[in-house]
Short mmCIF file of C-alpha atoms in Angstrom, two decimals:
data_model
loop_
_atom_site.label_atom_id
_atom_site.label_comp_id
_atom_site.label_asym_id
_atom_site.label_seq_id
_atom_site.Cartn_x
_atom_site.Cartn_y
_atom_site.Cartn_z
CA UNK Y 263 2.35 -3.54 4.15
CA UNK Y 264 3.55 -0.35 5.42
CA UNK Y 265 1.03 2.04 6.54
CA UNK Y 266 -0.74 3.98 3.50
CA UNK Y 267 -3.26 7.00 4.66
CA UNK Y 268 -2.62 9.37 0.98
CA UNK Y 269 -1.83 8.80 -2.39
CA UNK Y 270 1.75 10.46 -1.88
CA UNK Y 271 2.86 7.74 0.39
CA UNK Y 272 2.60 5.33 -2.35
CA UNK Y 273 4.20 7.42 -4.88
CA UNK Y 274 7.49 7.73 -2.69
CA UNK Y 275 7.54 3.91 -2.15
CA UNK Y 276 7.06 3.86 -6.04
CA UNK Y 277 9.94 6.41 -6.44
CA UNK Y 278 11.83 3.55 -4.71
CA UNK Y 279 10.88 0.78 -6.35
CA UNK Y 280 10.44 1.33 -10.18
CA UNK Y 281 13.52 2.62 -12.69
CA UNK Y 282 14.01 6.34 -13.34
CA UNK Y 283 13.25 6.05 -17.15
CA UNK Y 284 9.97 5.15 -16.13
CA UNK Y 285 9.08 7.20 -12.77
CA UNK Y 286 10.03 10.18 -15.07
CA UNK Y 287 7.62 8.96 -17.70
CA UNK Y 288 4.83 8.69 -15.45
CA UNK Y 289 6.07 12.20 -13.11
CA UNK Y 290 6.48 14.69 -16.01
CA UNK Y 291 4.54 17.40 -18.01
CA UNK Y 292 5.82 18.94 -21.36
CA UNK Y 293 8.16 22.33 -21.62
CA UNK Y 294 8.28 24.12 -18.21
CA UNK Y 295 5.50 21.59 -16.52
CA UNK Y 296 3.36 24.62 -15.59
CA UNK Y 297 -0.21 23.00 -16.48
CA UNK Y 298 1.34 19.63 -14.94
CA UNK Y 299 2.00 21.27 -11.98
CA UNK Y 300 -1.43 23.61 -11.97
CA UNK Y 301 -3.52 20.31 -12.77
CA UNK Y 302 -2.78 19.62 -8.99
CA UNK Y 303 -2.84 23.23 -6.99
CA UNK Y 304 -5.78 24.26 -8.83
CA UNK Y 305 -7.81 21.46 -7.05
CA UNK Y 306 -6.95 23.45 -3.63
CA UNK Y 307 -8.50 26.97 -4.71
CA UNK Y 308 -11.68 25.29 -4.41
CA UNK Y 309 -12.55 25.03 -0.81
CA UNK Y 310 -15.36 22.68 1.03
CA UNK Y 311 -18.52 23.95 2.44
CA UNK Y 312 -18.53 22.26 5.76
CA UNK Y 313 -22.22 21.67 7.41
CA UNK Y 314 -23.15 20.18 11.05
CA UNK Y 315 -26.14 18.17 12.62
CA UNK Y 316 -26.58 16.57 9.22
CA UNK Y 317 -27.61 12.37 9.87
CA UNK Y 318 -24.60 11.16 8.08
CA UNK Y 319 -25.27 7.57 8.30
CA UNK Y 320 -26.51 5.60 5.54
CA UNK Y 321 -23.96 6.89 2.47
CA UNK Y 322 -23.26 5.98 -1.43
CA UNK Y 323 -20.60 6.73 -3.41
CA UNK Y 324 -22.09 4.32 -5.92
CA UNK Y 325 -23.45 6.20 -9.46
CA UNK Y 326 -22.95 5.96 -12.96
CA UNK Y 327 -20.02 6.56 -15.64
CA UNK Y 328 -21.83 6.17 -19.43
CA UNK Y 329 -24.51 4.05 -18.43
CA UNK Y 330 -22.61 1.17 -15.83
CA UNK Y 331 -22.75 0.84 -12.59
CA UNK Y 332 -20.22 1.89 -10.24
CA UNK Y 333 -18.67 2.06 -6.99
CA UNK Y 334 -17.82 5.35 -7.14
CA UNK Y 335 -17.12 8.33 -9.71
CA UNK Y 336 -13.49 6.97 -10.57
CA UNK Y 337 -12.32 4.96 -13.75
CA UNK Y 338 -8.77 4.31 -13.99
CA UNK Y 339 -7.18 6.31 -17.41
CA UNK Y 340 -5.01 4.82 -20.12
CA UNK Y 341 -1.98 5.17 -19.19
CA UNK Y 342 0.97 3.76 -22.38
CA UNK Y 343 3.64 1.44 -20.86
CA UNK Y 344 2.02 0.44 -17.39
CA UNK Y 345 3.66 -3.22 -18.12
CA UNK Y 346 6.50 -1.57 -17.37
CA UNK Y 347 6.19 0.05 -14.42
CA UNK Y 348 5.30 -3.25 -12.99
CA UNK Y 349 5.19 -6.82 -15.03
CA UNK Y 350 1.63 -7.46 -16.37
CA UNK Y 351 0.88 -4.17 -14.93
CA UNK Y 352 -2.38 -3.43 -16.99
CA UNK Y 353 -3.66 -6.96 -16.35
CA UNK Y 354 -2.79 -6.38 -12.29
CA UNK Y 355 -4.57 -3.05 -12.70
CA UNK Y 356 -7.37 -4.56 -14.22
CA UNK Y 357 -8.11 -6.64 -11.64
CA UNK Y 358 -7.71 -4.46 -8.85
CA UNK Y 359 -10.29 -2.41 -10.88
CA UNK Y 360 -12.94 -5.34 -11.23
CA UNK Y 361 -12.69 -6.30 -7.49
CA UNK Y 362 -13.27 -2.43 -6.50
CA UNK Y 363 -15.89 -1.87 -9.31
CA UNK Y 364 -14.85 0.89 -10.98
CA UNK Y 365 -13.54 0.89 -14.61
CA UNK Y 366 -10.22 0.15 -16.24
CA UNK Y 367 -9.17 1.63 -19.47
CA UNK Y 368 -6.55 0.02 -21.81
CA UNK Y 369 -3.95 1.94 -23.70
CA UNK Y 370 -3.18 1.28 -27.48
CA UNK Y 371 0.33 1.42 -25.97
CA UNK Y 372 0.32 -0.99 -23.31
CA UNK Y 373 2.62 -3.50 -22.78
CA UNK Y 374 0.10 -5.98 -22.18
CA UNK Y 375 -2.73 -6.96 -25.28
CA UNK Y 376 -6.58 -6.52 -25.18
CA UNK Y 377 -6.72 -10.23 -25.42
CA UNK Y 378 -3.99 -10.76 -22.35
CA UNK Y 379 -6.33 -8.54 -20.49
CA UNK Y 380 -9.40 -9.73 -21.36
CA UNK Y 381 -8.24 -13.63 -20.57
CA UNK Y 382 -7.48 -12.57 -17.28
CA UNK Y 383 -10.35 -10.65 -16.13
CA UNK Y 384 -14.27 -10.77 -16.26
CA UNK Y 385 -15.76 -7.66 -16.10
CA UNK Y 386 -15.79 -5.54 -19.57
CA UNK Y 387 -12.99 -3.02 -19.66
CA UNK Y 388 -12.70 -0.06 -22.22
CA UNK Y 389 -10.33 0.37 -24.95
CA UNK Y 390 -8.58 3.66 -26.05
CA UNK Y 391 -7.46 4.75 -29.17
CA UNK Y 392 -5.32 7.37 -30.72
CA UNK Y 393 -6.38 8.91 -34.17
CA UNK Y 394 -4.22 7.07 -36.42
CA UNK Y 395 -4.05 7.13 -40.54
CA UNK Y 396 -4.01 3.37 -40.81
CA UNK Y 397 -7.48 2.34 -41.21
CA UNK Y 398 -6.81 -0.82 -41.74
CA UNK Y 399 -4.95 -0.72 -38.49
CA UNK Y 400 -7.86 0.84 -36.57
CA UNK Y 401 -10.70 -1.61 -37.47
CA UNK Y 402 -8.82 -3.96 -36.61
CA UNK Y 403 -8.08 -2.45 -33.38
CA UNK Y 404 -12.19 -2.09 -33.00
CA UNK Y 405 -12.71 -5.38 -33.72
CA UNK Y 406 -10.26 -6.70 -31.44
CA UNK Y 407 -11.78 -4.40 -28.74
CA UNK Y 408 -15.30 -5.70 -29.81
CA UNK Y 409 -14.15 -9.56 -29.59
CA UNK Y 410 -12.93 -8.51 -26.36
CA UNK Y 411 -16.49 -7.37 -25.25
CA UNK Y 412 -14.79 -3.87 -24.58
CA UNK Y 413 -17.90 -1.88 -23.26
CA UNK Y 414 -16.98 1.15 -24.81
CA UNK Y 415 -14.09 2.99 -26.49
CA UNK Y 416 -12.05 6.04 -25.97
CA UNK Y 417 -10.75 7.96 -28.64
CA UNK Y 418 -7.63 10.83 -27.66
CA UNK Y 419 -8.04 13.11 -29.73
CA UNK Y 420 -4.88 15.56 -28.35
CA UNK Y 421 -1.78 13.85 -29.97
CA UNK Y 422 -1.72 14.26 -33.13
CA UNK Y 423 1.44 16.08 -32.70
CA UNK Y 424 3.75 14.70 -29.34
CA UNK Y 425 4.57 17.23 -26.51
CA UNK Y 426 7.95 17.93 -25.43
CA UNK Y 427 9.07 16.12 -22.33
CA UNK Y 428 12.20 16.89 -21.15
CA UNK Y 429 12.47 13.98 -18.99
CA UNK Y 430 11.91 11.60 -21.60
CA UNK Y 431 14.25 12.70 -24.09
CA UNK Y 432 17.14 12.48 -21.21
CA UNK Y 433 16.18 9.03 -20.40
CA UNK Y 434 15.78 7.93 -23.84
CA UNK Y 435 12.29 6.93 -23.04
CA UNK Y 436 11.00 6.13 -26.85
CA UNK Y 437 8.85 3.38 -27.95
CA UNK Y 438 10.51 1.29 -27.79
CA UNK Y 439 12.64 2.58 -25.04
CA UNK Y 440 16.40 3.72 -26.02
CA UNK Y 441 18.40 1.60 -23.18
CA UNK Y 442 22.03 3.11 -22.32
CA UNK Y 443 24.66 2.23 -19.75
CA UNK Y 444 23.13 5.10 -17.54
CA UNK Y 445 19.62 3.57 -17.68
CA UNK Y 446 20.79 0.03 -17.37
CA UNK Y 447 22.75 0.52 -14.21
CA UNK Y 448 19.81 2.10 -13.05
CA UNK Y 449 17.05 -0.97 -13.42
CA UNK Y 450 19.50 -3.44 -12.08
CA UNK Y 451 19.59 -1.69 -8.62
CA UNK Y 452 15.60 -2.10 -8.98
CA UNK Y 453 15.80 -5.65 -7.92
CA UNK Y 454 12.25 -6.56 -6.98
CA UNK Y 455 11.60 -4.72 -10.57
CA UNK Y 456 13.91 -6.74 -12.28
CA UNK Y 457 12.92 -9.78 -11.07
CA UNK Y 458 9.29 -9.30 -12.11
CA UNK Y 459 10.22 -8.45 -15.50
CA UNK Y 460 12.11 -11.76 -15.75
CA UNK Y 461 8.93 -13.56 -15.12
CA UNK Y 462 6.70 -12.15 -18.07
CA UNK Y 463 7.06 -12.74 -21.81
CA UNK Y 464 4.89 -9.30 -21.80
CA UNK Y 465 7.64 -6.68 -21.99
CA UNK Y 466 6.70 -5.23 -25.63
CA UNK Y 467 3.78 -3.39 -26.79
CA UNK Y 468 1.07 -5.95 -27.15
CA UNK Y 469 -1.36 -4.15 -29.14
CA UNK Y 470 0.52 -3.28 -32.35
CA UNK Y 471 3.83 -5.61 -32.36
CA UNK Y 472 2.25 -8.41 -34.65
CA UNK Y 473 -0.68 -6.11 -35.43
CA UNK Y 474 0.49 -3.29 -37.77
CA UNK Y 475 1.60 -4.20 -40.67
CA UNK Y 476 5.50 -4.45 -41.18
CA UNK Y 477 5.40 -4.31 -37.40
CA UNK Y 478 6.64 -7.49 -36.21
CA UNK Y 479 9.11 -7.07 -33.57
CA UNK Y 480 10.41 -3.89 -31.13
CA UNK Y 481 12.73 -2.84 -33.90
CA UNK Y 482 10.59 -1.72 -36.40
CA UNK Y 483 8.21 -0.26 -33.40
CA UNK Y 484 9.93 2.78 -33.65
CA UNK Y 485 9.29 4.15 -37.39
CA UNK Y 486 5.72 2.91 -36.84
CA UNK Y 487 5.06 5.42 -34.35
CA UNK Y 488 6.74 8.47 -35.77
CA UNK Y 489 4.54 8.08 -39.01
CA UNK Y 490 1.47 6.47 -37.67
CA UNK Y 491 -0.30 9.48 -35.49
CA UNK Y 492 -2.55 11.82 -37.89
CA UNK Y 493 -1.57 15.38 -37.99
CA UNK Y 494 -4.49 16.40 -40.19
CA UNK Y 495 -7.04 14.91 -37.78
CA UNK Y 496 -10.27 16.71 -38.26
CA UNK Y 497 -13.92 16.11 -36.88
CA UNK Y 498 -14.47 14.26 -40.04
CA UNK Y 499 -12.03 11.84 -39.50
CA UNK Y 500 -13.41 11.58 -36.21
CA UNK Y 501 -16.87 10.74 -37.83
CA UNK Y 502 -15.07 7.98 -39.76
CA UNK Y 503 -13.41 6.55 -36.63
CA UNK Y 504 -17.37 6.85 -34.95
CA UNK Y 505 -18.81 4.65 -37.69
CA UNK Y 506 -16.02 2.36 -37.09
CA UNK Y 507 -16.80 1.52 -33.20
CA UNK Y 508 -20.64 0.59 -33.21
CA UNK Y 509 -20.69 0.56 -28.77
CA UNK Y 510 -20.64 3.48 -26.31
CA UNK Y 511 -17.79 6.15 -27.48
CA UNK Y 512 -16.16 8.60 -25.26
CA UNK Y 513 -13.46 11.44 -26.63
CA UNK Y 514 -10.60 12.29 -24.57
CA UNK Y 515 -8.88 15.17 -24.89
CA UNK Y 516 -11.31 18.26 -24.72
CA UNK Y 517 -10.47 22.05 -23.57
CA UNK Y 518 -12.37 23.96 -24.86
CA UNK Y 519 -16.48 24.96 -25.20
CA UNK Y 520 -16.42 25.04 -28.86
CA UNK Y 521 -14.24 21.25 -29.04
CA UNK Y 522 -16.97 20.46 -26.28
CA UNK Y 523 -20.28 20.91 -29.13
CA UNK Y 524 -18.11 19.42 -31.79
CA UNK Y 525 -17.72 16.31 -29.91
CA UNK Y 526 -21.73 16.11 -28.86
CA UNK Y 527 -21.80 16.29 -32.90
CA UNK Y 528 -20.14 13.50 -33.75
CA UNK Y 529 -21.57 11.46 -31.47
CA UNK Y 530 -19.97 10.57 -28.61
CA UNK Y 531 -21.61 9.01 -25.64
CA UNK Y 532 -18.98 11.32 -23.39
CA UNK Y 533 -16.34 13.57 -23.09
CA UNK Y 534 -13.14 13.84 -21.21
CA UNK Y 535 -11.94 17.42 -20.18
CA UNK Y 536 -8.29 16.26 -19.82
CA UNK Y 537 -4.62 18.13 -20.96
CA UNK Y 538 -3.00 14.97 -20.80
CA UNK Y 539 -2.09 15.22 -17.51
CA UNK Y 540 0.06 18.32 -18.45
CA UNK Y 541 2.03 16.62 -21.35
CA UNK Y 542 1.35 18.47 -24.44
CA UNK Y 543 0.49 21.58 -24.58
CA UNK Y 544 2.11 23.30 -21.82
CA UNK Y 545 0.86 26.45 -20.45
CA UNK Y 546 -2.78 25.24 -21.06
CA UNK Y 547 -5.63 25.76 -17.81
CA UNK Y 548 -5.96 23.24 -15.80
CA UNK Y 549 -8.57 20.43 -16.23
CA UNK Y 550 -10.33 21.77 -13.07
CA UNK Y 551 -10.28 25.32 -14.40
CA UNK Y 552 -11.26 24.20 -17.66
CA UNK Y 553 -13.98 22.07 -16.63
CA UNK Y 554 -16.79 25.03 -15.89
CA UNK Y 555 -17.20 26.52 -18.91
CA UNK Y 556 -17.44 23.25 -20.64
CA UNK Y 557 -20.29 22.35 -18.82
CA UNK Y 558 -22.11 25.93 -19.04
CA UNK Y 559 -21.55 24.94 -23.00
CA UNK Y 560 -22.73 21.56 -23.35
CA UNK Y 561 -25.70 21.45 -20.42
CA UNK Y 562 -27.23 18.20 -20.54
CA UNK Y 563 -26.11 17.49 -23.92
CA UNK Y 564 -23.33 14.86 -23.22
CA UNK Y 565 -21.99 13.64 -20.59
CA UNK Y 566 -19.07 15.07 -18.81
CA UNK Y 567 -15.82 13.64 -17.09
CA UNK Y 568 -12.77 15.24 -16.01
CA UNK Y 569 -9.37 13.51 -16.09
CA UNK Y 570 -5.57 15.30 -15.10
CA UNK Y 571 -4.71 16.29 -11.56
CA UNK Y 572 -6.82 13.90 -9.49
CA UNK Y 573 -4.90 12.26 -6.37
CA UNK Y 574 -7.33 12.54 -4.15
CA UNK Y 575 -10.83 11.58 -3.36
CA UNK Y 576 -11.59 15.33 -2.31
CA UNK Y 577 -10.29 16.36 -5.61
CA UNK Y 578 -13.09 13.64 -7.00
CA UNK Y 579 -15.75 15.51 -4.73
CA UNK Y 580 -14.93 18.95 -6.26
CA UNK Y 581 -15.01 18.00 -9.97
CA UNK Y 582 -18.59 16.04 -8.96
CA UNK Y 583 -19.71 19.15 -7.33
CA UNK Y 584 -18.76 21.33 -10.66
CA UNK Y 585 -20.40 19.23 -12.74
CA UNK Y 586 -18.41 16.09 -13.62
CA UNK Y 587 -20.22 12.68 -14.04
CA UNK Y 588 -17.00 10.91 -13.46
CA UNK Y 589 -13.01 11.20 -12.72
CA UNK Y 590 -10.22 9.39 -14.41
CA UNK Y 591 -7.16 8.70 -12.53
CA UNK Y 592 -3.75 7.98 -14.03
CA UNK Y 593 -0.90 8.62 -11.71
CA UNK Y 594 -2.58 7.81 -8.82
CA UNK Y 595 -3.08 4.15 -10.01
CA UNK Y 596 0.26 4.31 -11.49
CA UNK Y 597 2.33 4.97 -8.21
CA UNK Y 598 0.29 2.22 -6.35
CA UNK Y 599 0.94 -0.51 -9.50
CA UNK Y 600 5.03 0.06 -9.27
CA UNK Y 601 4.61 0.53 -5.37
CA UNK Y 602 2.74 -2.63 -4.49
CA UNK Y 603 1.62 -4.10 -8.05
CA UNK Y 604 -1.89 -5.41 -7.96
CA UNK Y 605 -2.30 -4.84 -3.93
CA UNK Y 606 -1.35 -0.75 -4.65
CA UNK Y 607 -3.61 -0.40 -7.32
CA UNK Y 608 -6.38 -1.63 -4.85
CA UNK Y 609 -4.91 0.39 -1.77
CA UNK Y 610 -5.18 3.92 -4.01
CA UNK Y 611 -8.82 2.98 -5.11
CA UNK Y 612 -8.97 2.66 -1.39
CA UNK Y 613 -7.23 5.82 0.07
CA UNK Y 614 -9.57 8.01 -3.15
CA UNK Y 615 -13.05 6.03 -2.06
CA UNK Y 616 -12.27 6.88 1.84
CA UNK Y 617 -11.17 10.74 0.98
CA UNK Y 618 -14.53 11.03 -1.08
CA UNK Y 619 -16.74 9.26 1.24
CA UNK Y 620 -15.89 11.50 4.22
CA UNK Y 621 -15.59 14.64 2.93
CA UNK Y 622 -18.88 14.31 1.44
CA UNK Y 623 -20.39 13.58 4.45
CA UNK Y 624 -18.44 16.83 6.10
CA UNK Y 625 -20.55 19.15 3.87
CA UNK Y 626 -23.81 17.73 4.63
CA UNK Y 627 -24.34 14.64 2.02
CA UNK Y 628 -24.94 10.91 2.17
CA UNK Y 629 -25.09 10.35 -1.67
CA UNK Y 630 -23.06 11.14 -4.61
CA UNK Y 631 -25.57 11.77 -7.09
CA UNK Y 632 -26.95 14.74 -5.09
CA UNK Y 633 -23.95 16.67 -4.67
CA UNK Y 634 -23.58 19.90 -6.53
CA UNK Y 635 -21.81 23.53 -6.43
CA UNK Y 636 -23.20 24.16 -3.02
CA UNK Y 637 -20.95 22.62 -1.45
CA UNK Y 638 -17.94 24.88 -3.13
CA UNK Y 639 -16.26 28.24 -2.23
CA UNK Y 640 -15.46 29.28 -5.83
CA UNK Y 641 -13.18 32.09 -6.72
CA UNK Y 642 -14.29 35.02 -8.49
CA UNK Y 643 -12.32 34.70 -11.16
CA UNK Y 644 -11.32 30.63 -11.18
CA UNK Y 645 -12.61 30.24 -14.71
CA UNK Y 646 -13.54 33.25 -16.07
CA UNK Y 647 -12.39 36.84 -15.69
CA UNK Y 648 -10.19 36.11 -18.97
CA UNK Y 649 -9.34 38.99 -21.52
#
């Protein structure tokens, strides 16, 4: 294995090893990619407190995340067609999740099922779901989670209406994906890809193919999505969708205060401050900026998480210090998976929990749960100051 010190040195061995249709797909915001690129540089206009002659020794990164133990403050995100940036990607993440202790979140649009997952791990994973009209559809899709002993669920709640990626639409990157000469010659100089591809029968998405009705192959995947995804999604829906999953619910998706006390109505268990990583609405604050006022709204009412920008474990440390129970990490996770598979999914956990450990040591703690804003140099005017 080469030699790994920061998330970035997996992502250009990933660059390497995976197809472009799907790099792109995982390295791409909507529009101009301003709030994909701000998700990131915010995280360094926060600056680190450093203290001295503090006994170090002794440390814990180890807390909670809605209730379950773990390792540290990281879960990894849903992230739609990880099975293809690596073959049984979400069951290899999974795993590498498990081992480290921290939790793994299923897509609706993974390649790999709940039940594939579930039969080839033992710790409870959660599920997320978008906000779809087929009710029908979504019990089922609780139920399945629930047979899966899915400890909780996730519900995005900001795609009702899909965010223009350039990228994508060049590549053809659909579901399923649009596959043209261009693309083609482009996999098969991905050898180690392409081989692990050949090994799988997993190479479709395993949660609705054979699921949804009138959905019963790849062909037919493609109407289902255009008309399945609710664009008169409302908080009462949302109510519906709560009385559907009976376990621990979390809401992805949040930006704003007022979205913030709409969700502790409903509800949920948690919330997510999250932009999607930068994919829909473009030109949107940063998760990071965003994340401040949120918690000045909702105080101790519901528990807070931040997802969108995260790559490092310093990055984890700020968002703890500002108030965040917990981190979600997507690309990081991603770029080890088509980098390494199961062994770079493990080695990112690593590189985050090593970053976090030290640097909260440098400002003068040993354990997680007691670090707060002192430990920040904030800006003046880093979430507030607006007109």
């Amino acid at each position: 294995m080469p030699v790994i010190t920061e998330i970035n040195d997996l992502k250009r061995i990933y660059r390497r090893r995976v197809p472009k249709m799907f790099y792109d797909y995982c390295e791409s915001g909507s529009w101009s990619e301003q709030t994909f690129r701000e998700n990131t540089s915010d995280f360094e206009k926060l600056h680190l407190r450093q203290r001295v002659a503090v006994d170090m020794s002794g440390r814990s990164t180890k807390t909670q995340m809605i209730g379950q133990d773990v390792s540290m403050p990281v879960a990894l995100a849903p992230v739609g067609l990880t099975g293809m940036q690596h073959f049984d990607g979400e069951i290899k993440a999974a795993k590498a999740a498990e081992e480290f202790g921290v939790p793994f979140c299923l897509s609706t649009m993974s390649i790999c099922s709940i039940e594939d997952v579930a039969e080839n791990t033992n710790a409870p994973f959660w599920m997320q779901v978008y906000t779809l009209k087929d009710d029908d559809f979504m019990q089922r899709l609780f139920d399945r989670a629930k047979a899966a002993k899915c400890s909780a669920a996730v519900i995005t709640v900001d795609l009702q209406l899909l965010g223009q990626r350039h990228k994508d639409l060049k590549n053809g990157l659909s579901a399923p994906p649009k596959l043209t000469p261009k693309s083609i010659a482009n996999m098969m100089t991905k050898v180690q890809w392409g081989l692990g591809m050949l090994q799988t029968k997993r190479r479709f998405f395993g949660n609705i193919v054979g699921h949804a009705h009138g959905v019963e192959d790849a062909s037919s995947l493609s109407s289902w999505t255009a008309e399945s995804f609710d664009q008169s999604l409302n908080w009462d829906r949302i109510r519906e969708f709560r009385k559907m999953w009976d376990g621990p619910l979390i809401i992805k998706g949040i930006m704003d205060p007022r979205d913030a006390l709409e969700a502790c109505n409903v509800g949920a268990d948690a919330i997510i401050v999250s932009n999607h990583g930068g994919r829909q609405l473009d030109g949107a604050l940063s998760s990071i900026r965003a994340l401040e006022p949120i918690m000045d709204a909702v105080g101790d009412k519901i528990e807070v998480h931040l997802d969108s920008g995260v790559r490092s474990g310093q990055d984890v440390l700020k968002a703890v210090a500002m108030g965040a129970k917990g981190c979600w990490i997507g690309r990081a996770f991603v770029y080890g998976l088509g980098a390494m598979g199961q062994a770079g999914v493990t080695k990112a956990l690593e590189v985050i929990h090593k970053e976090l450990d030290l640097s909260m040591a440098l400002t003068g703690h040993t354990d997680i749960n007691t670090v707060d804003k002192d430990i920040l140099m904030i800006p003046k005017d880093f979430s507030d100051n607006w007109k």
